[in-house]
Amino acid sequence: HQNKPERMERYARTNALHTQLVANFLTKLKATPDGSGSLLDHSLFLLGCGMSDGNTHSFEPLPIALFGGDSGRLKGGRHIAVPEHTPLANLHLTLAQRGGVKTDTFGDSSNGTIDL
């Protein structure tokens, strides 16, 4: 956006629209019965991006959110802070392992997994 107010405002509107679309999707998942709960209860949905500031191409801290109950394996309503310079791949590795993938690395997951 090059710090130009009109571009920043357009970018903010785009982000607001995307956030509303995700909220609508999550509402539908929550309203869809699935076994003993809802489809949201039995899902794990990651929302985020690879940059925290696209204008400066900064990638720390990354805005990442997880939604859903992961079939009872994920406790919600928390903010988890990780040490500075923790690769996003650590989260991807954690989620892959939780999904049954037997691997010790993923991309640049150089210092392990994240305690969810």
Tab-separated table of N, CA and C in Angstrom:
chain	number	residue	atom	x	y	z
A	1	HIS	N	0.811	-1.210	0.000
A	1	HIS	CA	0.000	0.000	0.000
A	1	HIS	C	0.846	1.261	0.000
A	2	GLN	N	2.139	1.117	0.181
A	2	GLN	CA	3.103	2.220	0.139
A	2	GLN	C	2.741	3.370	1.091
A	3	ASN	N	2.028	3.024	2.168
A	3	ASN	CA	1.589	4.003	3.172
A	3	ASN	C	0.697	5.097	2.594
A	4	LYS	N	0.037	4.829	1.481
A	4	LYS	CA	-0.901	5.775	0.881
A	4	LYS	C	-2.278	5.501	1.477
A	5	PRO	N	-2.886	6.528	2.091
A	5	PRO	CA	-4.161	6.330	2.799
A	5	PRO	C	-5.241	5.639	1.976
A	6	GLU	N	-5.387	5.979	0.700
A	6	GLU	CA	-6.439	5.361	-0.117
A	6	GLU	C	-6.164	3.878	-0.340
A	7	ARG	N	-4.899	3.490	-0.476
A	7	ARG	CA	-4.560	2.077	-0.629
A	7	ARG	C	-4.713	1.331	0.693
A	8	MET	N	-4.347	1.961	1.782
A	8	MET	CA	-4.504	1.342	3.100
A	8	MET	C	-5.982	1.108	3.401
A	9	GLU	N	-6.828	2.059	3.037
A	9	GLU	CA	-8.270	1.922	3.273
A	9	GLU	C	-8.833	0.789	2.415
A	10	ARG	N	-8.413	0.687	1.166
A	10	ARG	CA	-8.865	-0.392	0.285
A	10	ARG	C	-8.406	-1.750	0.828
A	11	TYR	N	-7.178	-1.796	1.326
A	11	TYR	CA	-6.640	-3.025	1.903
A	11	TYR	C	-7.434	-3.415	3.156
A	12	ALA	N	-7.772	-2.438	3.977
A	12	ALA	CA	-8.569	-2.700	5.190
A	12	ALA	C	-9.947	-3.233	4.814
A	13	ARG	N	-10.570	-2.685	3.774
A	13	ARG	CA	-11.889	-3.173	3.327
A	13	ARG	C	-11.790	-4.616	2.832
A	14	THR	N	-10.730	-4.912	2.094
A	14	THR	CA	-10.533	-6.278	1.599
A	14	THR	C	-10.377	-7.248	2.760
A	15	ASN	N	-9.566	-6.873	3.751
A	15	ASN	CA	-9.383	-7.738	4.927
A	15	ASN	C	-10.677	-7.918	5.693
A	16	ALA	N	-11.472	-6.856	5.817
A	16	ALA	CA	-12.765	-6.953	6.514
A	16	ALA	C	-13.691	-7.916	5.779
A	17	LEU	N	-13.715	-7.851	4.453
A	17	LEU	CA	-14.544	-8.773	3.673
A	17	LEU	C	-14.087	-10.212	3.879
A	18	HIS	N	-12.784	-10.445	3.783
A	18	HIS	CA	-12.276	-11.810	3.975
A	18	HIS	C	-12.603	-12.332	5.376
A	19	THR	N	-12.478	-11.479	6.367
A	19	THR	CA	-12.791	-11.884	7.740
A	19	THR	C	-14.264	-12.247	7.872
A	20	GLN	N	-15.136	-11.491	7.241
A	20	GLN	CA	-16.576	-11.794	7.288
A	20	GLN	C	-16.880	-13.107	6.578
A	21	LEU	N	-16.218	-13.359	5.459
A	21	LEU	CA	-16.421	-14.627	4.748
A	21	LEU	C	-15.985	-15.810	5.615
A	22	VAL	N	-14.865	-15.686	6.297
A	22	VAL	CA	-14.406	-16.752	7.193
A	22	VAL	C	-15.398	-16.937	8.334
A	23	ALA	N	-15.880	-15.840	8.914
A	23	ALA	CA	-16.861	-15.937	10.001
A	23	ALA	C	-18.124	-16.652	9.521
A	24	ASN	N	-18.580	-16.354	8.325
A	24	ASN	CA	-19.757	-17.029	7.770
A	24	ASN	C	-19.495	-18.524	7.594
A	25	PHE	N	-18.317	-18.862	7.100
A	25	PHE	CA	-17.940	-20.261	6.915
A	25	PHE	C	-17.918	-20.997	8.249
A	26	LEU	N	-17.303	-20.390	9.265
A	26	LEU	CA	-17.242	-21.019	10.582
A	26	LEU	C	-18.633	-21.177	11.191
A	27	THR	N	-19.494	-20.206	10.971
A	27	THR	CA	-20.880	-20.294	11.455
A	27	THR	C	-21.592	-21.479	10.810
A	28	LYS	N	-21.371	-21.684	9.521
A	28	LYS	CA	-21.983	-22.825	8.828
A	28	LYS	C	-21.432	-24.153	9.356
A	29	LEU	N	-20.119	-24.209	9.595
A	29	LEU	CA	-19.538	-25.433	10.160
A	29	LEU	C	-20.138	-25.736	11.530
A	30	LYS	N	-20.297	-24.689	12.340
A	30	LYS	CA	-20.852	-24.873	13.685
A	30	LYS	C	-22.307	-25.335	13.632
A	31	ALA	N	-23.039	-24.915	12.608
A	31	ALA	CA	-24.457	-25.267	12.477
A	31	ALA	C	-24.671	-26.623	11.803
A	32	THR	N	-23.600	-27.260	11.347
A	32	THR	CA	-23.726	-28.540	10.655
A	32	THR	C	-23.462	-29.687	11.619
A	33	PRO	N	-24.512	-30.475	11.927
A	33	PRO	CA	-24.323	-31.601	12.848
A	33	PRO	C	-23.323	-32.617	12.282
A	34	ASP	N	-22.525	-33.172	13.193
A	34	ASP	CA	-21.550	-34.190	12.805
A	34	ASP	C	-21.314	-35.087	14.014
A	35	GLY	N	-21.863	-36.261	13.994
A	35	GLY	CA	-21.705	-37.183	15.111
A	35	GLY	C	-22.200	-36.575	16.407
A	36	SER	N	-21.328	-36.538	17.410
A	36	SER	CA	-21.723	-36.050	18.734
A	36	SER	C	-21.575	-34.539	18.879
A	37	GLY	N	-21.244	-33.843	17.815
A	37	GLY	CA	-21.076	-32.387	17.883
A	37	GLY	C	-21.356	-31.754	16.542
A	38	SER	N	-20.618	-30.726	16.241
A	38	SER	CA	-20.774	-30.048	14.951
A	38	SER	C	-19.551	-30.323	14.080
A	39	LEU	N	-19.674	-29.975	12.830
A	39	LEU	CA	-18.546	-30.125	11.926
A	39	LEU	C	-17.372	-29.264	12.393
A	40	LEU	N	-17.663	-28.106	12.989
A	40	LEU	CA	-16.593	-27.263	13.533
A	40	LEU	C	-15.901	-27.949	14.708
A	41	ASP	N	-16.670	-28.638	15.546
A	41	ASP	CA	-16.087	-29.366	16.678
A	41	ASP	C	-15.072	-30.407	16.212
A	42	HIS	N	-15.312	-30.975	15.038
A	42	HIS	CA	-14.479	-32.064	14.547
A	42	HIS	C	-13.499	-31.621	13.464
A	43	SER	N	-13.345	-30.325	13.306
A	43	SER	CA	-12.443	-29.778	12.289
A	43	SER	C	-11.323	-28.970	12.933
A	44	LEU	N	-10.316	-28.693	12.136
A	44	LEU	CA	-9.263	-27.768	12.539
A	44	LEU	C	-8.981	-26.908	11.318
A	45	PHE	N	-9.181	-25.614	11.474
A	45	PHE	CA	-9.093	-24.658	10.370
A	45	PHE	C	-8.049	-23.615	10.719
A	46	LEU	N	-7.046	-23.471	9.859
A	46	LEU	CA	-5.976	-22.495	10.079
A	46	LEU	C	-6.219	-21.289	9.177
A	47	LEU	N	-6.159	-20.112	9.766
A	47	LEU	CA	-6.289	-18.868	9.021
A	47	LEU	C	-5.064	-18.023	9.299
A	48	GLY	N	-4.436	-17.543	8.287
A	48	GLY	CA	-3.274	-16.693	8.482
A	48	GLY	C	-2.651	-16.330	7.158
A	49	CYS	N	-1.495	-15.748	7.253
A	49	CYS	CA	-0.779	-15.371	6.046
A	49	CYS	C	0.717	-15.472	6.307
A	50	GLY	N	1.492	-15.271	5.270
A	50	GLY	CA	2.929	-15.413	5.385
A	50	GLY	C	3.658	-14.125	5.714
A	51	MET	N	2.913	-13.030	5.866
A	51	MET	CA	3.529	-11.749	6.212
A	51	MET	C	2.683	-11.028	7.235
A	52	SER	N	3.329	-10.350	8.167
A	52	SER	CA	2.586	-9.533	9.121
A	52	SER	C	2.400	-8.126	8.579
A	53	ASP	N	3.293	-7.683	7.712
A	53	ASP	CA	3.198	-6.368	7.086
A	53	ASP	C	3.657	-6.499	5.644
A	54	GLY	N	2.706	-6.568	4.731
A	54	GLY	CA	3.021	-6.729	3.320
A	54	GLY	C	3.734	-5.533	2.730
A	55	ASN	N	3.586	-4.379	3.342
A	55	ASN	CA	4.246	-3.185	2.838
A	55	ASN	C	5.756	-3.266	3.024
A	56	THR	N	6.190	-3.790	4.165
A	56	THR	CA	7.623	-3.922	4.424
A	56	THR	C	8.120	-5.355	4.221
A	57	HIS	N	7.208	-6.252	3.873
A	57	HIS	CA	7.497	-7.679	3.691
A	57	HIS	C	8.047	-8.309	4.968
A	58	SER	N	7.562	-7.823	6.094
A	58	SER	CA	7.946	-8.378	7.384
A	58	SER	C	7.119	-9.622	7.665
A	59	PHE	N	7.737	-10.640	8.246
A	59	PHE	CA	7.000	-11.859	8.566
A	59	PHE	C	7.013	-12.176	10.052
A	60	GLU	N	7.261	-11.193	10.884
A	60	GLU	CA	7.172	-11.394	12.330
A	60	GLU	C	6.488	-10.210	12.962
A	61	PRO	N	5.559	-10.378	13.829
A	61	PRO	CA	4.896	-11.641	14.164
A	61	PRO	C	3.805	-11.942	13.138
A	62	LEU	N	3.632	-13.211	12.832
A	62	LEU	CA	2.616	-13.613	11.863
A	62	LEU	C	1.237	-13.681	12.514
A	63	PRO	N	0.236	-13.160	11.829
A	63	PRO	CA	-1.133	-13.282	12.338
A	63	PRO	C	-1.716	-14.638	11.937
A	64	ILE	N	-1.772	-15.559	12.870
A	64	ILE	CA	-2.259	-16.911	12.615
A	64	ILE	C	-3.339	-17.237	13.644
A	65	ALA	N	-4.421	-17.871	13.187
A	65	ALA	CA	-5.482	-18.300	14.104
A	65	ALA	C	-5.903	-19.719	13.736
A	66	LEU	N	-6.194	-20.515	14.750
A	66	LEU	CA	-6.750	-21.850	14.562
A	66	LEU	C	-8.186	-21.836	15.057
A	67	PHE	N	-9.068	-22.464	14.305
A	67	PHE	CA	-10.478	-22.559	14.672
A	67	PHE	C	-10.895	-24.020	14.653
A	68	GLY	N	-11.837	-24.357	15.513
A	68	GLY	CA	-12.359	-25.714	15.555
A	68	GLY	C	-11.842	-26.463	16.764
A	69	GLY	N	-12.449	-27.586	17.019
A	69	GLY	CA	-12.106	-28.356	18.203
A	69	GLY	C	-11.162	-29.501	17.972
A	70	ASP	N	-10.848	-29.783	16.703
A	70	ASP	CA	-9.946	-30.893	16.384
A	70	ASP	C	-10.396	-32.172	17.083
A	71	SER	N	-11.706	-32.422	17.017
A	71	SER	CA	-12.314	-33.615	17.633
A	71	SER	C	-11.982	-33.733	19.109
A	72	GLY	N	-12.004	-32.601	19.808
A	72	GLY	CA	-11.774	-32.586	21.245
A	72	GLY	C	-10.320	-32.487	21.652
A	73	ARG	N	-9.403	-32.414	20.682
A	73	ARG	CA	-7.971	-32.383	21.008
A	73	ARG	C	-7.414	-30.976	21.138
A	74	LEU	N	-8.206	-29.957	20.796
A	74	LEU	CA	-7.707	-28.593	20.856
A	74	LEU	C	-8.577	-27.771	21.793
A	75	LYS	N	-7.939	-27.170	22.780
A	75	LYS	CA	-8.633	-26.291	23.714
A	75	LYS	C	-8.647	-24.894	23.108
A	76	GLY	N	-9.818	-24.290	23.027
A	76	GLY	CA	-9.953	-22.976	22.406
A	76	GLY	C	-9.851	-21.836	23.395
A	77	GLY	N	-10.070	-20.629	22.864
A	77	GLY	CA	-10.097	-19.440	23.691
A	77	GLY	C	-8.757	-19.059	24.285
A	78	ARG	N	-7.666	-19.352	23.583
A	78	ARG	CA	-6.339	-19.062	24.121
A	78	ARG	C	-5.524	-18.274	23.119
A	79	HIS	N	-4.539	-17.576	23.632
A	79	HIS	CA	-3.526	-16.932	22.809
A	79	HIS	C	-2.205	-17.614	23.136
A	80	ILE	N	-1.568	-18.163	22.133
A	80	ILE	CA	-0.311	-18.873	22.352
A	80	ILE	C	0.809	-18.052	21.729
A	81	ALA	N	1.700	-17.574	22.559
A	81	ALA	CA	2.856	-16.826	22.076
A	81	ALA	C	4.034	-17.781	21.962
A	82	VAL	N	4.734	-17.703	20.863
A	82	VAL	CA	5.917	-18.542	20.663
A	82	VAL	C	7.152	-17.650	20.698
A	83	PRO	N	8.305	-18.227	20.967
A	83	PRO	CA	9.528	-17.416	20.996
A	83	PRO	C	9.774	-16.716	19.652
A	84	GLU	N	10.439	-15.581	19.711
A	84	GLU	CA	10.785	-14.860	18.488
A	84	GLU	C	11.528	-15.770	17.530
A	85	HIS	N	11.284	-15.564	16.263
A	85	HIS	CA	11.941	-16.284	15.165
A	85	HIS	C	11.543	-17.759	15.096
A	86	THR	N	10.418	-18.135	15.719
A	86	THR	CA	9.919	-19.499	15.575
A	86	THR	C	9.352	-19.652	14.166
A	87	PRO	N	9.843	-20.616	13.394
A	87	PRO	CA	9.334	-20.783	12.024
A	87	PRO	C	7.858	-21.193	12.016
A	88	LEU	N	7.098	-20.647	11.067
A	88	LEU	CA	5.705	-21.061	10.886
A	88	LEU	C	5.631	-22.565	10.607
A	89	ALA	N	6.681	-23.091	9.994
A	89	ALA	CA	6.725	-24.526	9.700
A	89	ALA	C	6.624	-25.365	10.971
A	90	ASN	N	6.996	-24.824	12.127
A	90	ASN	CA	6.825	-25.565	13.381
A	90	ASN	C	5.342	-25.831	13.640
A	91	LEU	N	4.496	-24.848	13.356
A	91	LEU	CA	3.051	-25.053	13.510
A	91	LEU	C	2.564	-26.068	12.492
A	92	HIS	N	3.023	-25.958	11.260
A	92	HIS	CA	2.614	-26.924	10.234
A	92	HIS	C	3.043	-28.341	10.620
A	93	LEU	N	4.257	-28.484	11.150
A	93	LEU	CA	4.728	-29.794	11.601
A	93	LEU	C	3.836	-30.310	12.728
A	94	THR	N	3.513	-29.447	13.676
A	94	THR	CA	2.646	-29.832	14.796
A	94	THR	C	1.304	-30.338	14.287
A	95	LEU	N	0.696	-29.602	13.360
A	95	LEU	CA	-0.616	-29.989	12.833
A	95	LEU	C	-0.525	-31.280	12.028
A	96	ALA	N	0.549	-31.453	11.266
A	96	ALA	CA	0.718	-32.692	10.498
A	96	ALA	C	0.823	-33.894	11.436
A	97	GLN	N	1.633	-33.745	12.486
A	97	GLN	CA	1.779	-34.848	13.447
A	97	GLN	C	0.453	-35.146	14.132
A	98	ARG	N	-0.315	-34.120	14.480
A	98	ARG	CA	-1.626	-34.331	15.112
A	98	ARG	C	-2.576	-35.055	14.175
A	99	GLY	N	-2.352	-34.869	12.859
A	99	GLY	CA	-3.176	-35.535	11.860
A	99	GLY	C	-2.692	-36.926	11.498
A	100	GLY	N	-1.641	-37.396	12.167
A	100	GLY	CA	-1.178	-38.762	11.954
A	100	GLY	C	0.011	-38.904	11.023
A	101	VAL	N	0.552	-37.798	10.530
A	101	VAL	CA	1.720	-37.876	9.654
A	101	VAL	C	2.953	-38.149	10.511
A	102	LYS	N	3.684	-39.177	10.164
A	102	LYS	CA	4.862	-39.559	10.933
A	102	LYS	C	6.095	-38.912	10.311
A	103	THR	N	6.446	-37.726	10.823
A	103	THR	CA	7.622	-37.008	10.363
A	103	THR	C	8.151	-36.137	11.497
A	104	ASP	N	9.440	-35.889	11.472
A	104	ASP	CA	10.055	-35.046	12.498
A	104	ASP	C	10.381	-33.652	11.989
A	105	THR	N	10.233	-33.436	10.684
A	105	THR	CA	10.532	-32.125	10.115
A	105	THR	C	9.496	-31.756	9.073
A	106	PHE	N	9.385	-30.451	8.846
A	106	PHE	CA	8.555	-29.930	7.775
A	106	PHE	C	9.153	-28.583	7.378
A	107	GLY	N	9.564	-28.444	6.137
A	107	GLY	CA	10.160	-27.191	5.693
A	107	GLY	C	11.316	-26.792	6.592
A	108	ASP	N	11.233	-25.569	7.135
A	108	ASP	CA	12.312	-25.090	8.009
A	108	ASP	C	11.959	-25.207	9.486
A	109	SER	N	11.242	-26.274	9.841
A	109	SER	CA	10.865	-26.499	11.243
A	109	SER	C	12.086	-26.933	12.051
A	110	SER	N	13.022	-26.035	12.148
A	110	SER	CA	14.332	-26.364	12.702
A	110	SER	C	14.339	-26.586	14.215
A	111	ASN	N	13.365	-26.036	14.923
A	111	ASN	CA	13.423	-26.199	16.377
A	111	ASN	C	12.163	-26.842	16.950
A	112	GLY	N	11.558	-27.726	16.183
A	112	GLY	CA	10.515	-28.571	16.736
A	112	GLY	C	9.085	-28.153	16.503
A	113	THR	N	8.251	-28.518	17.462
A	113	THR	CA	6.813	-28.313	17.367
A	113	THR	C	6.354	-27.243	18.359
A	114	ILE	N	5.065	-26.977	18.307
A	114	ILE	CA	4.458	-25.974	19.189
A	114	ILE	C	3.479	-26.681	20.119
A	115	ASP	N	3.528	-26.377	21.393
A	115	ASP	CA	2.629	-26.978	22.369
A	115	ASP	C	1.259	-26.320	22.253
A	116	LEU	N	0.335	-27.052	21.641
A	116	LEU	CA	-1.032	-26.530	21.507
A	116	LEU	C	-1.909	-27.031	22.636
